[in-house]
Amino acid sequence: TFKQILGAVIQSSTSGDWFAEKAIDGNRGLQQLYTGCSSTHNQTNPWWRVALPHIYRVSRVVDTNRNDCCTEQLNGAEIRIGNSLENNGNNNPICAVIPAIPAGESYSYSCGGMEGRYVNLIIPGNMKILTLCEVEVFGKGICSTFL
């Protein structure tokens, strides 16, 4: 069985009190506006990353979009999974690209057992903001030497 995995999180910048941790707090951010989501500043290639406790085979990643405004702040985000921290983990292989998620919706992206310790979301481009209300990573731990 696949279980949800939690780990340490970081993002490229933090807008106000929209901390990276809010994307894994178990609250999809839909009950109260402006309280349950993470967000970066407006910048080039904004990203968010979770470092899993060890290497996992990731079956799927579920992303929840904000419910109030600015739903486009998730459009074009790449989900990347791997073991490298080169370029902050943003060079790892792509599991999926999020075209758009409607306000307040949660979409699941299958990653087919991609192996990695780091799960990144990055929006490539200039003048972008990455806002995540919840990121849920599901997978199985594997017996492997740490990289």
CSV table of N, CA and C in Angstrom, one decimal:
chain,number,residue,atom,x,y,z
A,1,THR,N,0.8,-1.2,0.0
A,1,THR,CA,0.0,0.0,0.0
A,1,THR,C,0.9,1.2,0.0
A,2,PHE,N,0.4,2.3,-0.7
A,2,PHE,CA,1.1,3.5,-0.7
A,2,PHE,C,0.6,4.4,0.4
A,3,LYS,N,1.6,5.1,1.0
A,3,LYS,CA,1.2,6.0,2.1
A,3,LYS,C,1.7,7.4,1.8
A,4,GLN,N,1.0,8.3,2.5
A,4,GLN,CA,1.4,9.7,2.3
A,4,GLN,C,2.8,9.9,3.1
A,5,ILE,N,3.7,10.7,2.4
A,5,ILE,CA,5.0,10.9,3.0
A,5,ILE,C,5.2,12.4,3.3
A,6,LEU,N,5.7,12.7,4.5
A,6,LEU,CA,6.0,14.0,4.8
A,6,LEU,C,7.5,14.2,5.0
A,7,GLY,N,8.0,15.4,4.9
A,7,GLY,CA,9.4,15.7,5.0
A,7,GLY,C,9.6,17.2,5.2
A,8,ALA,N,10.9,17.6,5.2
A,8,ALA,CA,11.3,19.0,5.4
A,8,ALA,C,11.0,19.7,4.1
A,9,VAL,N,10.5,20.9,4.3
A,9,VAL,CA,10.2,21.7,3.1
A,9,VAL,C,10.9,23.1,3.1
A,10,ILE,N,11.1,23.6,1.8
A,10,ILE,CA,11.7,24.9,1.6
A,10,ILE,C,11.2,25.4,0.3
A,11,GLN,N,11.2,26.7,0.2
A,11,GLN,CA,10.8,27.3,-1.1
A,11,GLN,C,11.8,28.5,-1.5
A,12,SER,N,11.7,28.9,-2.7
A,12,SER,CA,12.7,29.8,-3.3
A,12,SER,C,12.6,31.2,-2.6
A,13,SER,N,11.5,31.6,-2.2
A,13,SER,CA,11.3,32.8,-1.4
A,13,SER,C,9.9,32.7,-0.7
A,14,THR,N,9.7,33.6,0.2
A,14,THR,CA,8.4,33.5,1.0
A,14,THR,C,7.7,34.8,1.0
A,15,SER,N,6.5,34.8,0.5
A,15,SER,CA,5.7,36.0,0.5
A,15,SER,C,4.9,36.1,1.8
A,16,GLY,N,5.2,37.2,2.6
A,16,GLY,CA,4.5,37.4,3.9
A,16,GLY,C,4.6,36.1,4.8
A,17,ASP,N,3.5,35.6,5.3
A,17,ASP,CA,3.5,34.5,6.2
A,17,ASP,C,3.1,33.2,5.4
A,18,TRP,N,3.2,33.2,4.1
A,18,TRP,CA,2.8,32.1,3.3
A,18,TRP,C,4.0,31.1,3.2
A,19,PHE,N,4.3,30.5,4.4
A,19,PHE,CA,5.5,29.7,4.5
A,19,PHE,C,5.4,28.3,3.8
A,20,ALA,N,6.5,27.8,3.4
A,20,ALA,CA,6.5,26.5,2.7
A,20,ALA,C,5.8,25.4,3.4
A,21,GLU,N,5.9,25.4,4.8
A,21,GLU,CA,5.3,24.4,5.6
A,21,GLU,C,3.8,24.3,5.4
A,22,LYS,N,3.2,25.4,5.0
A,22,LYS,CA,1.7,25.4,4.9
A,22,LYS,C,1.2,24.5,3.8
A,23,ALA,N,2.1,24.1,2.9
A,23,ALA,CA,1.7,23.2,1.8
A,23,ALA,C,1.6,21.8,2.2
A,24,ILE,N,2.1,21.5,3.5
A,24,ILE,CA,2.0,20.1,4.0
A,24,ILE,C,1.4,20.0,5.4
A,25,ASP,N,0.6,21.0,5.7
A,25,ASP,CA,0.0,21.1,7.0
A,25,ASP,C,-1.3,20.2,7.2
A,26,GLY,N,-1.7,19.5,6.2
A,26,GLY,CA,-2.9,18.7,6.2
A,26,GLY,C,-4.2,19.5,6.0
A,27,ASN,N,-4.0,20.8,5.8
A,27,ASN,CA,-5.2,21.7,5.6
A,27,ASN,C,-5.1,22.1,4.1
A,28,ARG,N,-6.1,21.7,3.4
A,28,ARG,CA,-6.1,22.1,2.0
A,28,ARG,C,-6.3,23.6,1.7
A,29,GLY,N,-6.5,24.4,2.8
A,29,GLY,CA,-6.5,25.8,2.7
A,29,GLY,C,-7.9,26.4,2.2
A,30,LEU,N,-8.9,25.5,2.2
A,30,LEU,CA,-10.1,26.0,1.6
A,30,LEU,C,-11.1,26.6,2.6
A,31,GLN,N,-10.9,26.3,3.8
A,31,GLN,CA,-11.9,26.8,4.8
A,31,GLN,C,-11.7,28.3,5.1
A,32,GLN,N,-10.5,28.7,5.3
A,32,GLN,CA,-10.2,30.1,5.6
A,32,GLN,C,-9.3,30.6,4.5
A,33,LEU,N,-9.7,31.8,3.9
A,33,LEU,CA,-8.9,32.4,2.9
A,33,LEU,C,-7.6,32.9,3.5
A,34,TYR,N,-6.6,32.8,2.7
A,34,TYR,CA,-5.3,33.4,3.0
A,34,TYR,C,-4.5,32.7,4.1
A,35,THR,N,-5.0,31.6,4.6
A,35,THR,CA,-4.3,31.1,5.8
A,35,THR,C,-3.5,29.8,5.6
A,36,GLY,N,-4.0,29.0,4.7
A,36,GLY,CA,-3.5,27.6,4.6
A,36,GLY,C,-2.6,27.3,3.5
A,37,CYS,N,-2.0,28.3,2.8
A,37,CYS,CA,-1.2,28.1,1.6
A,37,CYS,C,0.2,28.6,1.7
A,38,SER,N,1.1,28.1,0.9
A,38,SER,CA,2.4,28.6,0.8
A,38,SER,C,2.5,29.5,-0.5
A,39,SER,N,3.4,30.4,-0.5
A,39,SER,CA,3.5,31.3,-1.7
A,39,SER,C,4.9,31.9,-1.8
A,40,THR,N,5.4,31.9,-3.0
A,40,THR,CA,6.7,32.6,-3.2
A,40,THR,C,6.4,34.1,-3.6
A,41,HIS,N,7.5,34.9,-3.7
A,41,HIS,CA,7.4,36.2,-4.3
A,41,HIS,C,7.3,36.1,-5.8
A,42,ASN,N,7.0,37.2,-6.4
A,42,ASN,CA,7.0,37.2,-7.9
A,42,ASN,C,8.5,37.2,-8.3
A,43,GLN,N,8.9,36.1,-9.0
A,43,GLN,CA,10.3,36.0,-9.3
A,43,GLN,C,10.5,35.1,-10.5
A,44,THR,N,11.7,34.9,-10.9
A,44,THR,CA,12.1,34.0,-12.0
A,44,THR,C,12.2,32.5,-11.5
A,45,ASN,N,11.5,31.6,-12.1
A,45,ASN,CA,11.6,30.2,-11.8
A,45,ASN,C,11.3,29.9,-10.3
A,46,PRO,N,10.2,30.3,-9.7
A,46,PRO,CA,9.9,30.0,-8.3
A,46,PRO,C,9.7,28.5,-8.1
A,47,TRP,N,10.2,28.0,-7.0
A,47,TRP,CA,10.1,26.6,-6.7
A,47,TRP,C,9.8,26.3,-5.2
A,48,TRP,N,9.3,25.1,-5.0
A,48,TRP,CA,9.0,24.6,-3.6
A,48,TRP,C,9.5,23.2,-3.6
A,49,ARG,N,10.1,22.7,-2.5
A,49,ARG,CA,10.7,21.4,-2.4
A,49,ARG,C,10.4,20.7,-1.1
A,50,VAL,N,10.1,19.4,-1.1
A,50,VAL,CA,10.0,18.6,0.1
A,50,VAL,C,11.1,17.6,0.0
A,51,ALA,N,11.9,17.5,1.1
A,51,ALA,CA,12.9,16.4,1.2
A,51,ALA,C,12.3,15.3,2.0
A,52,LEU,N,12.1,14.2,1.4
A,52,LEU,CA,11.5,13.0,2.0
A,52,LEU,C,12.6,12.4,3.0
A,53,PRO,N,12.1,11.6,4.0
A,53,PRO,CA,13.0,11.0,5.0
A,53,PRO,C,14.1,10.1,4.3
A,54,HIS,N,13.8,9.5,3.2
A,54,HIS,CA,14.7,8.7,2.5
A,54,HIS,C,14.2,8.5,1.1
A,55,ILE,N,14.8,7.6,0.3
A,55,ILE,CA,14.4,7.5,-1.1
A,55,ILE,C,13.1,6.7,-1.2
A,56,TYR,N,12.1,7.2,-2.0
A,56,TYR,CA,10.8,6.5,-2.1
A,56,TYR,C,10.6,6.3,-3.6
A,57,ARG,N,9.7,5.3,-3.9
A,57,ARG,CA,9.1,5.1,-5.2
A,57,ARG,C,7.8,5.9,-5.1
A,58,VAL,N,7.7,7.0,-5.8
A,58,VAL,CA,6.5,7.9,-5.7
A,58,VAL,C,5.5,7.5,-6.7
A,59,SER,N,4.3,7.1,-6.2
A,59,SER,CA,3.2,6.7,-7.0
A,59,SER,C,2.4,7.9,-7.6
A,60,ARG,N,2.2,8.8,-6.7
A,60,ARG,CA,1.4,10.0,-7.2
A,60,ARG,C,1.6,11.2,-6.3
A,61,VAL,N,1.4,12.4,-6.9
A,61,VAL,CA,1.4,13.6,-6.1
A,61,VAL,C,0.1,14.3,-6.3
A,62,VAL,N,-0.5,14.8,-5.2
A,62,VAL,CA,-1.8,15.5,-5.3
A,62,VAL,C,-1.5,16.9,-4.9
A,63,ASP,N,-2.0,17.8,-5.8
A,63,ASP,CA,-1.8,19.3,-5.6
A,63,ASP,C,-3.2,19.9,-5.5
A,64,THR,N,-3.3,20.8,-4.5
A,64,THR,CA,-4.6,21.5,-4.3
A,64,THR,C,-4.3,23.0,-4.5
A,65,ASN,N,-5.2,23.6,-5.4
A,65,ASN,CA,-5.1,25.0,-5.7
A,65,ASN,C,-5.9,25.9,-4.8
A,66,ARG,N,-5.6,27.1,-4.7
A,66,ARG,CA,-6.2,28.0,-3.8
A,66,ARG,C,-7.7,28.3,-4.3
A,67,ASN,N,-8.5,28.7,-3.4
A,67,ASN,CA,-9.9,28.8,-3.6
A,67,ASN,C,-10.4,30.2,-3.7
A,68,ASP,N,-9.6,31.2,-3.5
A,68,ASP,CA,-10.0,32.6,-3.4
A,68,ASP,C,-9.8,33.4,-4.7
A,69,CYS,N,-8.6,33.5,-5.2
A,69,CYS,CA,-8.2,34.2,-6.4
A,69,CYS,C,-7.0,33.6,-7.0
A,70,CYS,N,-6.5,34.2,-8.0
A,70,CYS,CA,-5.1,33.9,-8.5
A,70,CYS,C,-4.8,32.4,-8.8
A,71,THR,N,-5.8,31.7,-9.3
A,71,THR,CA,-5.7,30.3,-9.5
A,71,THR,C,-4.6,30.0,-10.5
A,72,GLU,N,-4.2,31.0,-11.3
A,72,GLU,CA,-3.2,30.8,-12.3
A,72,GLU,C,-1.8,30.7,-11.7
A,73,GLN,N,-1.7,30.9,-10.4
A,73,GLN,CA,-0.4,30.8,-9.8
A,73,GLN,C,0.2,29.4,-9.6
A,74,LEU,N,-0.5,28.4,-10.2
A,74,LEU,CA,-0.1,27.1,-10.2
A,74,LEU,C,0.1,26.6,-11.7
A,75,ASN,N,-0.4,27.4,-12.6
A,75,ASN,CA,-0.3,26.9,-14.0
A,75,ASN,C,1.1,26.8,-14.5
A,76,GLY,N,1.3,25.6,-15.2
A,76,GLY,CA,2.6,25.4,-15.8
A,76,GLY,C,3.6,24.8,-14.8
A,77,ALA,N,3.2,24.5,-13.6
A,77,ALA,CA,4.2,24.0,-12.6
A,77,ALA,C,4.6,22.6,-13.0
A,78,GLU,N,5.9,22.3,-12.9
A,78,GLU,CA,6.5,21.0,-13.2
A,78,GLU,C,6.7,20.3,-11.8
A,79,ILE,N,6.2,19.0,-11.8
A,79,ILE,CA,6.5,18.2,-10.6
A,79,ILE,C,7.8,17.4,-11.0
A,80,ARG,N,8.8,17.5,-10.2
A,80,ARG,CA,10.1,16.9,-10.5
A,80,ARG,C,10.5,16.0,-9.3
A,81,ILE,N,11.0,14.8,-9.6
A,81,ILE,CA,11.3,13.8,-8.5
A,81,ILE,C,12.7,13.3,-8.8
A,82,GLY,N,13.5,13.2,-7.8
A,82,GLY,CA,14.9,12.6,-8.0
A,82,GLY,C,15.7,12.7,-6.7
A,83,ASN,N,17.0,12.4,-6.9
A,83,ASN,CA,17.9,12.4,-5.7
A,83,ASN,C,18.9,13.5,-5.8
A,84,SER,N,18.9,14.4,-6.8
A,84,SER,CA,19.9,15.4,-6.9
A,84,SER,C,19.4,16.8,-6.3
A,85,LEU,N,20.3,17.5,-5.7
A,85,LEU,CA,20.0,18.8,-5.3
A,85,LEU,C,20.6,19.9,-6.2
A,86,GLU,N,21.2,19.4,-7.4
A,86,GLU,CA,21.7,20.4,-8.4
A,86,GLU,C,20.6,21.3,-8.8
A,87,ASN,N,20.9,22.6,-8.8
A,87,ASN,CA,19.9,23.6,-9.2
A,87,ASN,C,18.7,23.5,-8.2
A,88,ASN,N,19.0,23.3,-6.9
A,88,ASN,CA,18.0,23.1,-5.8
A,88,ASN,C,17.0,22.0,-6.1
A,89,GLY,N,17.4,21.0,-6.9
A,89,GLY,CA,16.5,19.9,-7.1
A,89,GLY,C,15.7,20.1,-8.4
A,90,ASN,N,15.8,21.2,-9.0
A,90,ASN,CA,15.0,21.5,-10.2
A,90,ASN,C,15.4,20.9,-11.5
A,91,ASN,N,16.5,20.1,-11.4
A,91,ASN,CA,17.0,19.4,-12.6
A,91,ASN,C,16.6,18.0,-12.6
A,92,ASN,N,15.9,17.5,-11.6
A,92,ASN,CA,15.5,16.1,-11.5
A,92,ASN,C,14.4,15.9,-12.6
A,93,PRO,N,14.2,14.6,-12.9
A,93,PRO,CA,13.2,14.2,-14.0
A,93,PRO,C,11.8,14.7,-13.6
A,94,ILE,N,11.1,15.0,-14.7
A,94,ILE,CA,9.7,15.5,-14.6
A,94,ILE,C,8.7,14.3,-14.5
A,95,CYS,N,7.9,14.4,-13.5
A,95,CYS,CA,6.8,13.4,-13.3
A,95,CYS,C,5.6,13.9,-14.1
A,96,ALA,N,5.3,15.2,-14.0
A,96,ALA,CA,4.1,15.8,-14.7
A,96,ALA,C,4.2,17.3,-14.8
A,97,VAL,N,3.4,17.9,-15.7
A,97,VAL,CA,3.3,19.3,-15.7
A,97,VAL,C,1.8,19.6,-15.5
A,98,ILE,N,1.6,20.6,-14.6
A,98,ILE,CA,0.2,21.0,-14.2
A,98,ILE,C,-0.2,22.1,-15.2
A,99,PRO,N,-1.2,21.8,-16.1
A,99,PRO,CA,-1.6,22.9,-17.0
A,99,PRO,C,-2.4,23.9,-16.3
A,100,ALA,N,-3.4,23.5,-15.4
A,100,ALA,CA,-4.2,24.4,-14.6
A,100,ALA,C,-5.1,23.5,-13.7
A,101,ILE,N,-5.4,24.0,-12.5
A,101,ILE,CA,-6.3,23.3,-11.6
A,101,ILE,C,-7.3,24.4,-11.2
A,102,PRO,N,-8.6,24.0,-11.3
A,102,PRO,CA,-9.7,25.0,-10.9
A,102,PRO,C,-9.6,25.4,-9.5
A,103,ALA,N,-10.1,26.5,-9.1
A,103,ALA,CA,-10.1,27.0,-7.8
A,103,ALA,C,-10.6,26.0,-6.8
A,104,GLY,N,-9.8,25.7,-5.7
A,104,GLY,CA,-10.2,24.9,-4.7
A,104,GLY,C,-10.2,23.4,-5.0
A,105,GLU,N,-9.7,23.0,-6.2
A,105,GLU,CA,-9.7,21.6,-6.6
A,105,GLU,C,-8.4,21.0,-6.2
A,106,SER,N,-8.4,19.6,-6.1
A,106,SER,CA,-7.2,18.8,-5.9
A,106,SER,C,-7.1,17.9,-7.0
A,107,TYR,N,-6.0,17.9,-7.7
A,107,TYR,CA,-5.7,17.0,-8.8
A,107,TYR,C,-4.6,16.1,-8.5
A,108,SER,N,-4.7,14.8,-8.9
A,108,SER,CA,-3.7,13.8,-8.7
A,108,SER,C,-2.9,13.5,-9.9
A,109,TYR,N,-1.6,13.5,-9.8
A,109,TYR,CA,-0.7,13.2,-10.9
A,109,TYR,C,0.1,12.0,-10.7
A,110,SER,N,-0.1,11.0,-11.6
A,110,SER,CA,0.6,9.7,-11.4
A,110,SER,C,2.1,9.8,-11.8
A,111,CYS,N,2.9,9.3,-10.9
A,111,CYS,CA,4.4,9.4,-11.2
A,111,CYS,C,4.9,8.0,-11.4
A,112,GLY,N,4.1,6.9,-11.4
A,112,GLY,CA,4.5,5.6,-11.9
A,112,GLY,C,5.7,5.0,-11.1
A,113,GLY,N,5.9,5.4,-9.9
A,113,GLY,CA,7.0,4.8,-9.1
A,113,GLY,C,8.3,5.4,-9.3
A,114,MET,N,8.4,6.6,-9.8
A,114,MET,CA,9.6,7.3,-9.9
A,114,MET,C,10.3,7.4,-8.6
A,115,GLU,N,11.7,7.1,-8.6
A,115,GLU,CA,12.4,7.0,-7.4
A,115,GLU,C,13.1,8.4,-7.1
A,116,GLY,N,13.0,8.8,-5.8
A,116,GLY,CA,13.7,10.0,-5.4
A,116,GLY,C,13.4,10.3,-3.9
A,117,ARG,N,14.3,11.2,-3.5
A,117,ARG,CA,14.2,11.7,-2.1
A,117,ARG,C,13.6,13.1,-2.1
A,118,TYR,N,13.7,13.8,-3.3
A,118,TYR,CA,13.2,15.2,-3.4
A,118,TYR,C,12.1,15.3,-4.4
A,119,VAL,N,11.0,16.0,-3.9
A,119,VAL,CA,9.9,16.3,-4.8
A,119,VAL,C,9.8,17.8,-4.9
A,120,ASN,N,10.0,18.3,-6.1
A,120,ASN,CA,10.0,19.8,-6.4
A,120,ASN,C,8.8,20.1,-7.2
A,121,LEU,N,8.3,21.3,-7.0
A,121,LEU,CA,7.4,22.0,-7.9
A,121,LEU,C,8.0,23.3,-8.3
A,122,ILE,N,8.1,23.5,-9.6
A,122,ILE,CA,8.8,24.7,-10.1
A,122,ILE,C,8.0,25.2,-11.3
A,123,ILE,N,7.8,26.6,-11.4
A,123,ILE,CA,7.2,27.2,-12.6
A,123,ILE,C,8.3,27.9,-13.3
A,124,PRO,N,8.7,27.4,-14.5
A,124,PRO,CA,9.7,28.0,-15.3
A,124,PRO,C,9.2,29.3,-15.9
A,125,GLY,N,10.1,30.3,-15.9
A,125,GLY,CA,9.7,31.6,-16.5
A,125,GLY,C,10.0,32.8,-15.6
A,126,ASN,N,9.8,34.0,-16.2
A,126,ASN,CA,10.0,35.2,-15.5
A,126,ASN,C,8.7,35.7,-14.9
A,127,MET,N,8.8,36.5,-13.8
A,127,MET,CA,7.6,37.1,-13.2
A,127,MET,C,6.5,36.1,-12.9
A,128,LYS,N,6.9,35.0,-12.1
A,128,LYS,CA,5.9,34.0,-11.8
A,128,LYS,C,5.8,33.9,-10.2
A,129,ILE,N,4.7,33.5,-9.8
A,129,ILE,CA,4.4,33.3,-8.3
A,129,ILE,C,3.9,31.8,-8.2
A,130,LEU,N,4.5,31.1,-7.3
A,130,LEU,CA,4.1,29.7,-7.1
A,130,LEU,C,3.3,29.7,-5.7
A,131,THR,N,2.0,29.4,-5.8
A,131,THR,CA,1.2,29.2,-4.6
A,131,THR,C,0.7,27.8,-4.5
A,132,LEU,N,0.9,27.2,-3.4
A,132,LEU,CA,0.4,25.8,-3.2
A,132,LEU,C,-0.4,25.7,-1.9
A,133,CYS,N,-1.6,25.2,-2.0
A,133,CYS,CA,-2.4,25.1,-0.8
A,133,CYS,C,-2.2,23.7,-0.1
A,134,GLU,N,-1.9,22.7,-0.8
A,134,GLU,CA,-1.5,21.4,-0.2
A,134,GLU,C,-0.8,20.6,-1.3
A,135,VAL,N,0.2,19.9,-0.9
A,135,VAL,CA,0.9,19.0,-1.7
A,135,VAL,C,1.0,17.7,-0.9
A,136,GLU,N,0.5,16.6,-1.5
A,136,GLU,CA,0.4,15.3,-0.9
A,136,GLU,C,1.2,14.3,-1.7
A,137,VAL,N,2.3,13.7,-1.2
A,137,VAL,CA,3.1,12.8,-1.9
A,137,VAL,C,2.8,11.4,-1.4
A,138,PHE,N,2.5,10.5,-2.3
A,138,PHE,CA,2.3,9.1,-1.9
A,138,PHE,C,3.3,8.2,-2.5
A,139,GLY,N,3.8,7.2,-1.8
A,139,GLY,CA,4.7,6.3,-2.3
A,139,GLY,C,5.1,5.2,-1.3
A,140,LYS,N,6.1,4.4,-1.7
A,140,LYS,CA,6.6,3.3,-0.9
A,140,LYS,C,8.1,3.6,-0.7
A,141,GLY,N,8.6,3.3,0.5
A,141,GLY,CA,10.0,3.4,0.8
A,141,GLY,C,10.7,2.2,0.1
A,142,ILE,N,11.9,2.4,-0.3
A,142,ILE,CA,12.7,1.3,-0.9
A,142,ILE,C,14.0,1.1,-0.1
A,143,CYS,N,14.4,-0.2,-0.1
A,143,CYS,CA,15.7,-0.5,0.5
A,143,CYS,C,16.8,-0.2,-0.4
A,144,SER,N,17.5,0.9,-0.1
A,144,SER,CA,18.6,1.3,-1.0
A,144,SER,C,19.6,2.0,-0.1
A,145,THR,N,20.9,2.1,-0.6
A,145,THR,CA,21.9,2.9,0.0
A,145,THR,C,21.6,4.3,-0.3
A,146,PHE,N,21.8,5.1,0.7
A,146,PHE,CA,21.5,6.6,0.5
A,146,PHE,C,22.5,7.1,-0.4
A,147,LEU,N,22.0,8.0,-1.3
A,147,LEU,CA,22.9,8.6,-2.3
A,147,LEU,C,23.5,9.9,-1.7
